[in-house]
PDB file of C-alpha atoms and ligand atoms in Angstrom:
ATOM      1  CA  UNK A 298       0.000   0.000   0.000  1.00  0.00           C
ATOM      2  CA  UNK A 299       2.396   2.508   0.960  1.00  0.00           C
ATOM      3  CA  UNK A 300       4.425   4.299  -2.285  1.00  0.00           C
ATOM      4  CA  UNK A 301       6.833   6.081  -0.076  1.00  0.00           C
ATOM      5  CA  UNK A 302       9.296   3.489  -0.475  1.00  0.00           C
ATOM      6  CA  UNK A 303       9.624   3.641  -4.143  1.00  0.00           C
ATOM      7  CA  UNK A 304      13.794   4.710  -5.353  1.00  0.00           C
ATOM      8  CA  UNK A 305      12.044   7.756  -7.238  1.00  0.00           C
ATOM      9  CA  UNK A 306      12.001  10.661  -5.102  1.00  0.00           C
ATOM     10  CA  UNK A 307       9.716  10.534  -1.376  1.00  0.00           C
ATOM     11  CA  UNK A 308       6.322  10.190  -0.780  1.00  0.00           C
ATOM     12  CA  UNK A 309       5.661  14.222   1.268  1.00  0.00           C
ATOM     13  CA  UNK A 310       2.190  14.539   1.035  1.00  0.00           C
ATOM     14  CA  UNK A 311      -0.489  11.788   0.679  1.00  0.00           C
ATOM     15  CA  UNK A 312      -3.089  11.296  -1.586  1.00  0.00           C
ATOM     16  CA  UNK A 313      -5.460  12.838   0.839  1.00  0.00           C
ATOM     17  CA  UNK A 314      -3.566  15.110   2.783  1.00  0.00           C
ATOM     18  CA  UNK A 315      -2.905  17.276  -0.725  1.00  0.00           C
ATOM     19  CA  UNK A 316      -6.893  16.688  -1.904  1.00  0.00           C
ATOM     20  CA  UNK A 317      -7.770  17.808   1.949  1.00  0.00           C
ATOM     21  CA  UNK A 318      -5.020  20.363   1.823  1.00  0.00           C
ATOM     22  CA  UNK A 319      -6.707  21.633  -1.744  1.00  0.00           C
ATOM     23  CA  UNK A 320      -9.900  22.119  -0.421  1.00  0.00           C
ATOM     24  CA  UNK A 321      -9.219  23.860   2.351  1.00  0.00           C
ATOM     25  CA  UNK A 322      -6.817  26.215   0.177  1.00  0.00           C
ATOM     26  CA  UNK A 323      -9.631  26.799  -2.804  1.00  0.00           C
ATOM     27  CA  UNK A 324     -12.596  27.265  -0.136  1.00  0.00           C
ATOM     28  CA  UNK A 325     -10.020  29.585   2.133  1.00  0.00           C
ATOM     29  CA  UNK A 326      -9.697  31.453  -0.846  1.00  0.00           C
ATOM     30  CA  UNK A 327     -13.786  31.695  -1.591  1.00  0.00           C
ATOM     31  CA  UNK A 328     -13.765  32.821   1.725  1.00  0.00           C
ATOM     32  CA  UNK A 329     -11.490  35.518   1.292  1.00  0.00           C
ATOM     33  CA  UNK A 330     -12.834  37.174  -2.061  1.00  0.00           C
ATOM     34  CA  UNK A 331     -16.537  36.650  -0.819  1.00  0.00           C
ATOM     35  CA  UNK A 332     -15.530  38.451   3.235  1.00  0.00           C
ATOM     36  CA  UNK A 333     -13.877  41.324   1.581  1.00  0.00           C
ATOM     37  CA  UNK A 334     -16.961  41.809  -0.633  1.00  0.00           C
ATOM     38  CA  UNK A 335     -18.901  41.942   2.291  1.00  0.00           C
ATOM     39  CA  UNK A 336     -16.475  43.889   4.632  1.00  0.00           C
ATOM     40  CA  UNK A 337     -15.616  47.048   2.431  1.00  0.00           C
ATOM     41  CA  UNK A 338     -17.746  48.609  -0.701  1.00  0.00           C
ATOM     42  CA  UNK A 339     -14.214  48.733  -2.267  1.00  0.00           C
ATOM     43  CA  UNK A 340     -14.153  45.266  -2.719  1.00  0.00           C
ATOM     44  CA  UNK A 341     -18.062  45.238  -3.805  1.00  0.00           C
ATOM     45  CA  UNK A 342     -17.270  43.852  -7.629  1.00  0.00           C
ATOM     46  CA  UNK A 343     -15.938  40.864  -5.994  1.00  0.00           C
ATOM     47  CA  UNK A 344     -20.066  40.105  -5.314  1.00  0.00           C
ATOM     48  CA  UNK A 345     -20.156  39.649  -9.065  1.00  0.00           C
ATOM     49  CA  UNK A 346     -17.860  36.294  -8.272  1.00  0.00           C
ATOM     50  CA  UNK A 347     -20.669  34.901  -6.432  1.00  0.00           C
ATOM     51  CA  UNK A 348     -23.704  35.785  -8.336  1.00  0.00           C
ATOM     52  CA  UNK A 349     -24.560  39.118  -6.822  1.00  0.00           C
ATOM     53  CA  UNK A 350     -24.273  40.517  -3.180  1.00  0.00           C
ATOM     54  CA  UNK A 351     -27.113  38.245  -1.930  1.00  0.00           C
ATOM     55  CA  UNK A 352     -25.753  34.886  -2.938  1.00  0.00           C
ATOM     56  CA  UNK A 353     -22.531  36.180  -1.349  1.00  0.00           C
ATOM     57  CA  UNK A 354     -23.881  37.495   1.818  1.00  0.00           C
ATOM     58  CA  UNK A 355     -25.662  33.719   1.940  1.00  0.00           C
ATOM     59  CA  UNK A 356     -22.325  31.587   0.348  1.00  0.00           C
ATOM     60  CA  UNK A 357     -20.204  32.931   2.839  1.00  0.00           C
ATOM     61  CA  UNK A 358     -21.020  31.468   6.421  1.00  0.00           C
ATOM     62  CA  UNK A 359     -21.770  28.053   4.320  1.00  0.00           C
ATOM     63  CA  UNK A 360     -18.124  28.369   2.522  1.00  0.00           C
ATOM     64  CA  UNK A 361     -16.513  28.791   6.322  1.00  0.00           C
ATOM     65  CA  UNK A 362     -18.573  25.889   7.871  1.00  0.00           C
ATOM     66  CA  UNK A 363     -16.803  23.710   4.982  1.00  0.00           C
ATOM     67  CA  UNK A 364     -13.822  25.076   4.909  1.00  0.00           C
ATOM     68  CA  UNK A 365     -13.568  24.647   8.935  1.00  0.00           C
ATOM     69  CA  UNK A 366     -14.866  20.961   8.713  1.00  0.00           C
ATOM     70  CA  UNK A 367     -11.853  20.280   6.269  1.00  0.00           C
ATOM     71  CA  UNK A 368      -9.450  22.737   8.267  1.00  0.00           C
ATOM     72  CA  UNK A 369     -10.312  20.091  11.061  1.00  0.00           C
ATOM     73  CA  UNK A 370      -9.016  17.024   9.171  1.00  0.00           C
ATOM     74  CA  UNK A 371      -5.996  18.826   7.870  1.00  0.00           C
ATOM     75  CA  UNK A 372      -4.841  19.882  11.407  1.00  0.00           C
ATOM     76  CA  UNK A 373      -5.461  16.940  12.734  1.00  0.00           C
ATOM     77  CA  UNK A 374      -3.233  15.130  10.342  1.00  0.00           C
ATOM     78  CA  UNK A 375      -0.024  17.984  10.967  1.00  0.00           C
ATOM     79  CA  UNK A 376      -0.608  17.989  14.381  1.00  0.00           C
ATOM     80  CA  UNK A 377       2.453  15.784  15.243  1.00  0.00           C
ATOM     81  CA  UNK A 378       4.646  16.972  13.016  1.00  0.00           C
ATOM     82  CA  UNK A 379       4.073  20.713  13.994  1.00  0.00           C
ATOM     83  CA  UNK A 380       5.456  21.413  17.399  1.00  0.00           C
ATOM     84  CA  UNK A 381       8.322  23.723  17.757  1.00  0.00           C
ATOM     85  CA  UNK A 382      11.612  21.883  18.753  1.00  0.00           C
ATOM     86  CA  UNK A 383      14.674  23.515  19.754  1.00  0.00           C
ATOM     87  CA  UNK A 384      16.195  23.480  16.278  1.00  0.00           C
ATOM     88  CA  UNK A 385      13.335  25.284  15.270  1.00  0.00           C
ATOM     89  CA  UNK A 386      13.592  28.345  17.979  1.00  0.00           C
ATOM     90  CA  UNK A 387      17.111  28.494  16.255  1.00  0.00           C
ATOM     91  CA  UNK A 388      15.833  28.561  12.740  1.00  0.00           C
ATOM     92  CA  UNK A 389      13.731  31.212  13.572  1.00  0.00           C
ATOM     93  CA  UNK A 390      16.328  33.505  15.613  1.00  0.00           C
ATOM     94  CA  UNK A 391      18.487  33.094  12.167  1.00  0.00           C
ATOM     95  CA  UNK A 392      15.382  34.288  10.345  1.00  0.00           C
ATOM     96  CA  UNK A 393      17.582  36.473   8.605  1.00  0.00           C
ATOM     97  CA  UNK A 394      19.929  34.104   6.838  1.00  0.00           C
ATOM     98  CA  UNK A 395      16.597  32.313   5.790  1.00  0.00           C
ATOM     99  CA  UNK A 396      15.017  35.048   3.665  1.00  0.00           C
ATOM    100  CA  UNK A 397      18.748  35.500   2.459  1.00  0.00           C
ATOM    101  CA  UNK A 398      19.289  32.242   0.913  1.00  0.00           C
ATOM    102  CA  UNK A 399      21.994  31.546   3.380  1.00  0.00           C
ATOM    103  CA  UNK A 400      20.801  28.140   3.828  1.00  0.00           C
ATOM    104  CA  UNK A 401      24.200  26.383   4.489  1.00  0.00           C
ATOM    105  CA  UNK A 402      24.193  28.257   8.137  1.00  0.00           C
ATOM    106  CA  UNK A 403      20.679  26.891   9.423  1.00  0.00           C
ATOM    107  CA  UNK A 404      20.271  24.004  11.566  1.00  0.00           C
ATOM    108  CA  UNK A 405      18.664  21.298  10.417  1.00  0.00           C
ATOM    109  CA  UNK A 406      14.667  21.115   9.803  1.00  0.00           C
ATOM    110  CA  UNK A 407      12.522  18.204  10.296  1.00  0.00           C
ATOM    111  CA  UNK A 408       9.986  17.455   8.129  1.00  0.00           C
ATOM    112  CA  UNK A 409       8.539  21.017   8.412  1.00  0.00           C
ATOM    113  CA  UNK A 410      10.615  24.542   9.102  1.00  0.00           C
ATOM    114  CA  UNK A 411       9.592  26.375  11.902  1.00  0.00           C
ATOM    115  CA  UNK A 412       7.795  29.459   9.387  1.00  0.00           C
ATOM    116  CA  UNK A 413       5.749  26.357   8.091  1.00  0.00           C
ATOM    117  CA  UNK A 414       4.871  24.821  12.049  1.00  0.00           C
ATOM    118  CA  UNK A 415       3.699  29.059  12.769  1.00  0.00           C
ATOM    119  CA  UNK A 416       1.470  28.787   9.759  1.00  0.00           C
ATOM    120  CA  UNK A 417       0.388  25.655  11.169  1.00  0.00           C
ATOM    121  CA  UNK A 418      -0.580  27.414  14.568  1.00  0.00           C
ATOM    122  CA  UNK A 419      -1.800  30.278  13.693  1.00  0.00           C
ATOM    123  CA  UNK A 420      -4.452  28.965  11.478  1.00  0.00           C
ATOM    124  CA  UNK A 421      -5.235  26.426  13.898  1.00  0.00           C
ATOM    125  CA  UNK A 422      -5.833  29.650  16.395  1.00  0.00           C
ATOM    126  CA  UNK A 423      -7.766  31.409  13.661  1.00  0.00           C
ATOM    127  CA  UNK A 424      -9.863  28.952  12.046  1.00  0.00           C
ATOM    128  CA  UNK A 425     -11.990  28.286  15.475  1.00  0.00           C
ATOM    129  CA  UNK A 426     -12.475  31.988  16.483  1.00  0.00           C
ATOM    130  CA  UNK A 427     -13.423  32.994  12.511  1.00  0.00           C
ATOM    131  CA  UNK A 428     -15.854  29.901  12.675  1.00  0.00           C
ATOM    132  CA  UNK A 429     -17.451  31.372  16.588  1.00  0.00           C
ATOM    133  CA  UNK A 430     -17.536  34.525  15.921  1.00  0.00           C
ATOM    134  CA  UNK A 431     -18.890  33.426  12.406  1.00  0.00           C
ATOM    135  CA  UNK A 432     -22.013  32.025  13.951  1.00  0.00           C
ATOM    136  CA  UNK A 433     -22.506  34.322  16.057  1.00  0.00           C
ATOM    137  CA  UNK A 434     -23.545  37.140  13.506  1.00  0.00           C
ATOM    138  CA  UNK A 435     -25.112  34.504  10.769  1.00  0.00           C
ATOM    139  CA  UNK A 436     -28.754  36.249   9.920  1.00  0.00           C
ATOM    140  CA  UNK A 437     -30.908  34.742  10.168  1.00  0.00           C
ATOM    141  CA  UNK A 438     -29.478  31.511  12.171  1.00  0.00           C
ATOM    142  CA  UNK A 439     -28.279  33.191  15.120  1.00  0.00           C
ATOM    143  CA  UNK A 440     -27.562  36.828  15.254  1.00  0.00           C
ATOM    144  CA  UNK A 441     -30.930  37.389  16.373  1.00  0.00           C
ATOM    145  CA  UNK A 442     -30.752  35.516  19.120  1.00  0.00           C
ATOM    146  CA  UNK A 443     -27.387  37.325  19.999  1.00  0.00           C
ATOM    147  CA  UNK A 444     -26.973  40.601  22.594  1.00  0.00           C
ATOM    148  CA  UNK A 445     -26.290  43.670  20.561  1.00  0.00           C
ATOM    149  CA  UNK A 446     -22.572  44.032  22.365  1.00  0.00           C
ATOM    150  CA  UNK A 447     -22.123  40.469  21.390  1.00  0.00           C
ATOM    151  CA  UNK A 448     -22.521  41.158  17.904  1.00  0.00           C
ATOM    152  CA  UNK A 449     -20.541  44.061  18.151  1.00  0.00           C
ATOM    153  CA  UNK A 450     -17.730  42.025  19.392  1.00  0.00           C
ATOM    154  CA  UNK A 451     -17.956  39.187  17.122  1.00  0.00           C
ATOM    155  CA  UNK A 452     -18.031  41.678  13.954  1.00  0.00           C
ATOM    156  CA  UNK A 453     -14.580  43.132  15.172  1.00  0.00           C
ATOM    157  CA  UNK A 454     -13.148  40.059  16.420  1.00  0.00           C
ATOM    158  CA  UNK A 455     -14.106  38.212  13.125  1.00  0.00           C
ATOM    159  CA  UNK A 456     -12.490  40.680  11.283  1.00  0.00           C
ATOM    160  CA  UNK A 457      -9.096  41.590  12.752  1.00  0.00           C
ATOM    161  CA  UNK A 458      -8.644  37.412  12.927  1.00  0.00           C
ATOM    162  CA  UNK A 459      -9.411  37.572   9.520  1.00  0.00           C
ATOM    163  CA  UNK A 460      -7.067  40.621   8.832  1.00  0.00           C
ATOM    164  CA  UNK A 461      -4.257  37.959  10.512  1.00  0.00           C
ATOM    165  CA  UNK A 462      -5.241  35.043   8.622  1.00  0.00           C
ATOM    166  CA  UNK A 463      -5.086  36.664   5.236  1.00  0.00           C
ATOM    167  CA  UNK A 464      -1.492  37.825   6.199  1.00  0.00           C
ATOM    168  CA  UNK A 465      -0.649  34.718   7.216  1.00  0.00           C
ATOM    169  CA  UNK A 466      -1.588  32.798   4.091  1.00  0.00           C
ATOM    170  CA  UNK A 467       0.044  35.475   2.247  1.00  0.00           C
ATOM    171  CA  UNK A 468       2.668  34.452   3.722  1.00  0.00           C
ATOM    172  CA  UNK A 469       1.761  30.891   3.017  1.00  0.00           C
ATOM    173  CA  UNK A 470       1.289  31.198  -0.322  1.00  0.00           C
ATOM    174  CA  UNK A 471       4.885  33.551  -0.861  1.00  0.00           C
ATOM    175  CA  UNK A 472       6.833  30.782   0.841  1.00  0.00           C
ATOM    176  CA  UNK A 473       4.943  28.015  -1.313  1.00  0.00           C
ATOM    177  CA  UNK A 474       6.561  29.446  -4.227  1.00  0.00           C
ATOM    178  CA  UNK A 475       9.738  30.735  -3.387  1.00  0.00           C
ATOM    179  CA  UNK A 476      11.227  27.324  -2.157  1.00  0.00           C
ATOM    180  CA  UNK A 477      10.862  25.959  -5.670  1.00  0.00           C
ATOM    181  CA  UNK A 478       9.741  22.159  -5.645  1.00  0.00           C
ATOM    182  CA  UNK A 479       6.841  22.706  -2.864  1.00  0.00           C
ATOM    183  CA  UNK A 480       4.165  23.480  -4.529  1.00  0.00           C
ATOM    184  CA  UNK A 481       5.025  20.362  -6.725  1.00  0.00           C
ATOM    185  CA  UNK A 482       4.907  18.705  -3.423  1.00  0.00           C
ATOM    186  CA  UNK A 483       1.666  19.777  -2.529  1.00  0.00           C
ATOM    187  CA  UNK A 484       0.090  18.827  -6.151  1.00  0.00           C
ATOM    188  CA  UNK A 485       1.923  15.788  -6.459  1.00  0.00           C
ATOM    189  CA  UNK A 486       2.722  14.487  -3.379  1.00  0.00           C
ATOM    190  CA  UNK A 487       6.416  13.528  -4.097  1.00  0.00           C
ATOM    191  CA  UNK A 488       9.889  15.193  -3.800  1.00  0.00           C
ATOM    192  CA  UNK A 489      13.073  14.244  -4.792  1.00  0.00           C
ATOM    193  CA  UNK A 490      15.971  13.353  -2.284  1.00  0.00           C
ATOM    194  CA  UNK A 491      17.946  16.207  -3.785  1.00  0.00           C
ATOM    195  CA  UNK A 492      15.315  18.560  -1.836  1.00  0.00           C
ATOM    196  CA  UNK A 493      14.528  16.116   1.104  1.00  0.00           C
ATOM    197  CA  UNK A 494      17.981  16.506   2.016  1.00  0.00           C
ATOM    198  CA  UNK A 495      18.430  20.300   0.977  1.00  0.00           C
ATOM    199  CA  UNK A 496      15.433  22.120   2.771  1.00  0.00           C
ATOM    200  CA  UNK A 497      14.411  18.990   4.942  1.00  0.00           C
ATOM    201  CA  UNK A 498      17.530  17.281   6.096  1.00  0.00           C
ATOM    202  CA  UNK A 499      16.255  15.621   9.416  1.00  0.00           C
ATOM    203  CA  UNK A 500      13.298  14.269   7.956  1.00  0.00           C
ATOM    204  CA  UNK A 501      15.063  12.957   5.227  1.00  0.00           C
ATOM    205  CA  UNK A 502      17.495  11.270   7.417  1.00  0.00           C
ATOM    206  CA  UNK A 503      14.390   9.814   9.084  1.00  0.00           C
ATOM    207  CA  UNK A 504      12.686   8.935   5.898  1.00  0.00           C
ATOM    208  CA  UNK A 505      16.151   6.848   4.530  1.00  0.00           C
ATOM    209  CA  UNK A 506      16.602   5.211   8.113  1.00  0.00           C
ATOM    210  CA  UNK A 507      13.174   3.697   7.314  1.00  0.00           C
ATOM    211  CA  UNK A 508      14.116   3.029   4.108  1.00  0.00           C
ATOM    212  CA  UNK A 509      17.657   0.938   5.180  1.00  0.00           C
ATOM    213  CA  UNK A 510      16.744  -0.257   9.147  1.00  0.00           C
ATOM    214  CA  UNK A 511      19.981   0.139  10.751  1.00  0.00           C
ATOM    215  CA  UNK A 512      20.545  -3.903  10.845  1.00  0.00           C
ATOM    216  CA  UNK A 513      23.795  -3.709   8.797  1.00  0.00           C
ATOM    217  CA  UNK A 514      25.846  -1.113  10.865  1.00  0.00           C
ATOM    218  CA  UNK A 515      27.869  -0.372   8.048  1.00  0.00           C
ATOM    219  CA  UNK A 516      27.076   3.783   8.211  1.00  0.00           C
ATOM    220  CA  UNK A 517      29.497   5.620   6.357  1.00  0.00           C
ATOM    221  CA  UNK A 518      28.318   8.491   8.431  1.00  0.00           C
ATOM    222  CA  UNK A 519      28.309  10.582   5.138  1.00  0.00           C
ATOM    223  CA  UNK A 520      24.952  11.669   6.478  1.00  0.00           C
ATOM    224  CA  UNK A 521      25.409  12.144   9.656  1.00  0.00           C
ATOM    225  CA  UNK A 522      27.269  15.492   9.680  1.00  0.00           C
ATOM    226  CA  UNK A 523      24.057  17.733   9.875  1.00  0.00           C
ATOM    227  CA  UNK A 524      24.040  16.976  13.628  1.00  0.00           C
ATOM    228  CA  UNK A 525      26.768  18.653  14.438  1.00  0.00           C
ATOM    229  CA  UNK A 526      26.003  22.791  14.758  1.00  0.00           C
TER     230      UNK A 526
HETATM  231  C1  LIG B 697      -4.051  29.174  -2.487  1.00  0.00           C
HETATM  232  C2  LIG B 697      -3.722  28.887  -1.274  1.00  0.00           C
HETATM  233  C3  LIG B 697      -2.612  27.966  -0.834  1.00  0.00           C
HETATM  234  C4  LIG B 697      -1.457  27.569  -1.456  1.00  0.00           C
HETATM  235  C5  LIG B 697      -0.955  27.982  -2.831  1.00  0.00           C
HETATM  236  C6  LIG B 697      -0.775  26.660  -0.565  1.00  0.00           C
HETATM  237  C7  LIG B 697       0.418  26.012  -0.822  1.00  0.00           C
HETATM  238  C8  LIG B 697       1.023  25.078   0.004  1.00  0.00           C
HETATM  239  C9  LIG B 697       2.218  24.338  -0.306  1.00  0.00           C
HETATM  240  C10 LIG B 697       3.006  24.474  -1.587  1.00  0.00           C
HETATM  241  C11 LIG B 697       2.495  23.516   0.731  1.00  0.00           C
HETATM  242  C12 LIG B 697       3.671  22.523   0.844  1.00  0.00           C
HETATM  243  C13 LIG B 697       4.875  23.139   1.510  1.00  0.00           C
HETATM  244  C14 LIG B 697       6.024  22.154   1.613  1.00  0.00           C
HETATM  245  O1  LIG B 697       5.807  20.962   1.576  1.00  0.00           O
HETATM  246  O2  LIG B 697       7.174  22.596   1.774  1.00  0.00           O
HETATM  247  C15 LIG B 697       1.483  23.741   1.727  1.00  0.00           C
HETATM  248  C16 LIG B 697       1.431  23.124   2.956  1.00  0.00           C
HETATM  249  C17 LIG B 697       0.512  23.404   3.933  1.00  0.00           C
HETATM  250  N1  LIG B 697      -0.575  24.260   3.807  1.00  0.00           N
HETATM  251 FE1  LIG B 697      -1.044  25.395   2.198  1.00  0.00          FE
HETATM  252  N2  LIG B 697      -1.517  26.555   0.581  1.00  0.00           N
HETATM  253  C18 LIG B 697      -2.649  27.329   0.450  1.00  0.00           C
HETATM  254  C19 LIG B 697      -3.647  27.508   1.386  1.00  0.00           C
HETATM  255  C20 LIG B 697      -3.628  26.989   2.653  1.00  0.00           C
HETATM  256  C21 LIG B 697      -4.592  27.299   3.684  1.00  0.00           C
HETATM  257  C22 LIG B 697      -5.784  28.236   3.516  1.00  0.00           C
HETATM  258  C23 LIG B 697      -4.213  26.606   4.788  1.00  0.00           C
HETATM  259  C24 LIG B 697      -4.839  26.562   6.152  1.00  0.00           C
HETATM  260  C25 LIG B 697      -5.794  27.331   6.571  1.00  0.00           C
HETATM  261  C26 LIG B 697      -3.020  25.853   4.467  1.00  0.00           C
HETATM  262  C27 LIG B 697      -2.350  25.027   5.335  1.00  0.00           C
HETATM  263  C28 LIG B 697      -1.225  24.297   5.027  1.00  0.00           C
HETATM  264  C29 LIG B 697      -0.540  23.435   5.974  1.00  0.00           C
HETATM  265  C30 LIG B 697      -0.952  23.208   7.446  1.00  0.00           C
HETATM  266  C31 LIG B 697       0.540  22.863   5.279  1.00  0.00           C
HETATM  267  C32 LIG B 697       1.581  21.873   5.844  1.00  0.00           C
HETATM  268  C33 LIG B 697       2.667  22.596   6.603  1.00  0.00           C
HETATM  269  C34 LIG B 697       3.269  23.705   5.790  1.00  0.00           C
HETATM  270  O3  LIG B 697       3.936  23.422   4.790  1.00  0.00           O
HETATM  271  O4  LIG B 697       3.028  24.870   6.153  1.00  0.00           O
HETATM  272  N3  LIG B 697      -2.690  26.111   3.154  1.00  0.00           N
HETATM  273  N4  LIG B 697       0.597  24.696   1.258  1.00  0.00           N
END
């Protein structure tokens, strides 16, 4: 069953971690063009997207239940693989020599670099307070039922978080295309070793002890050497 022990290349993203990862990315997206539409008249032509500014206004909550549904598989299946380690705290105080390119001086990254395990987190904070305060101003579900502060708070609240998310998958998206090969990752699902080892060097280390179990102890230690600072 499992391809990720084929000689081409490793197996990143599953079958349905990428379709789950998809959906969440092309709904996100809906969610994004249809919430500015509503939030500002300067982004009113976007209502044209969505067949009109009704549709939108009644899309939108339905988009973000979806969307937060799927959010909830993709998170769960990152979860692991997401929390900061202490080579990761480093990666991120050398921030600099990332967006340089100076990749020889970074400690080695697991299967995800810390700037991917913050995306990770701060959707994960976002997603559930977007989805609350969400439901608390859907008309005609809910807001009616709500306190008039209540509503006032959601509004802002849902906002601002949005504000942050939008940033953040900015972000996202930026660092999806600068490292070249990840988006390929993300459509296809494999990578070759070349980049394992180049942007991912402890996983791939993991990945290739899986690969050859350490029965023969013949390591040549050749790729060992990341260990060291
Ligand atoms: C058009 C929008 C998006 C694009 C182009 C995009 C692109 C990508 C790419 C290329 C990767 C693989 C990175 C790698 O393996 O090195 C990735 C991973 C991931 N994406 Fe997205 N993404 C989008 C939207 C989203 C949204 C909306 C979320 C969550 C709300 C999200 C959450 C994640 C997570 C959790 C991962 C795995 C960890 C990481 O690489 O950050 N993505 N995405």
């Amino acid at each position: 069953m499992s391809h990720s022990n084929t000689k081409k290349g490793i197996l990143r993203y599953t079958w349905w971690a990428r379709t789950n990862h998809w959906v969440v990315a092309i709904s996100f997206v809906l969610l994004v063009l249809s919430g500015l539409a509503l939030f500002h008249p300067f982004f009113w032509s976007f209502t044209g997207l969505f067949g009109g500014p009704i549709p939108t206004r009644f899309i939108h909550p339905w988009i973000g239940v979806v969307m937060s549904l799927f959010f909830l598989l993709l998170a769960v299946q990152f979860f692991k693989e997401s929390f900061i380690k202490r080579h990761d705290i480093q990666w991120l105080k050398q921030i600099r020599d990332v967006l340089s390119n100076r990749d020889e001086k970074l400690p080695p990254v697991g299967k995800n670099n810390a700037g991917q395990k913050l995306v990770y987190w701060i959707m994960v904070a976002c997603v559930p307070v977007l989805l609350v305060t969400g439901i608390i101003i859907w008309r005609p579900y809910f807001a009616d039922a709500m306190p008039l502060w209540l509503l006032r708070f959601a509004v802002m609240v849902h906002a601002y978080t949005a504000f942050l998310a939008i940033i953040t998958l900015i972000i996202h998206i930026y660092s999806g295309i600068w490292v070249k090969g990840s988006i390929r990752a993300m459509v296809q699902g494999r990578v070759s070793k070349a980049w394992a080892k180049h942007h991912h060097n402890l996983w791939y280390e993991e990945v290739m002890k899986e690969r050859n179990p350490p029965s023969a102890d013949k390591d040549d230690d050749s790729s060992r050497q990341q260990q060291s600072p």
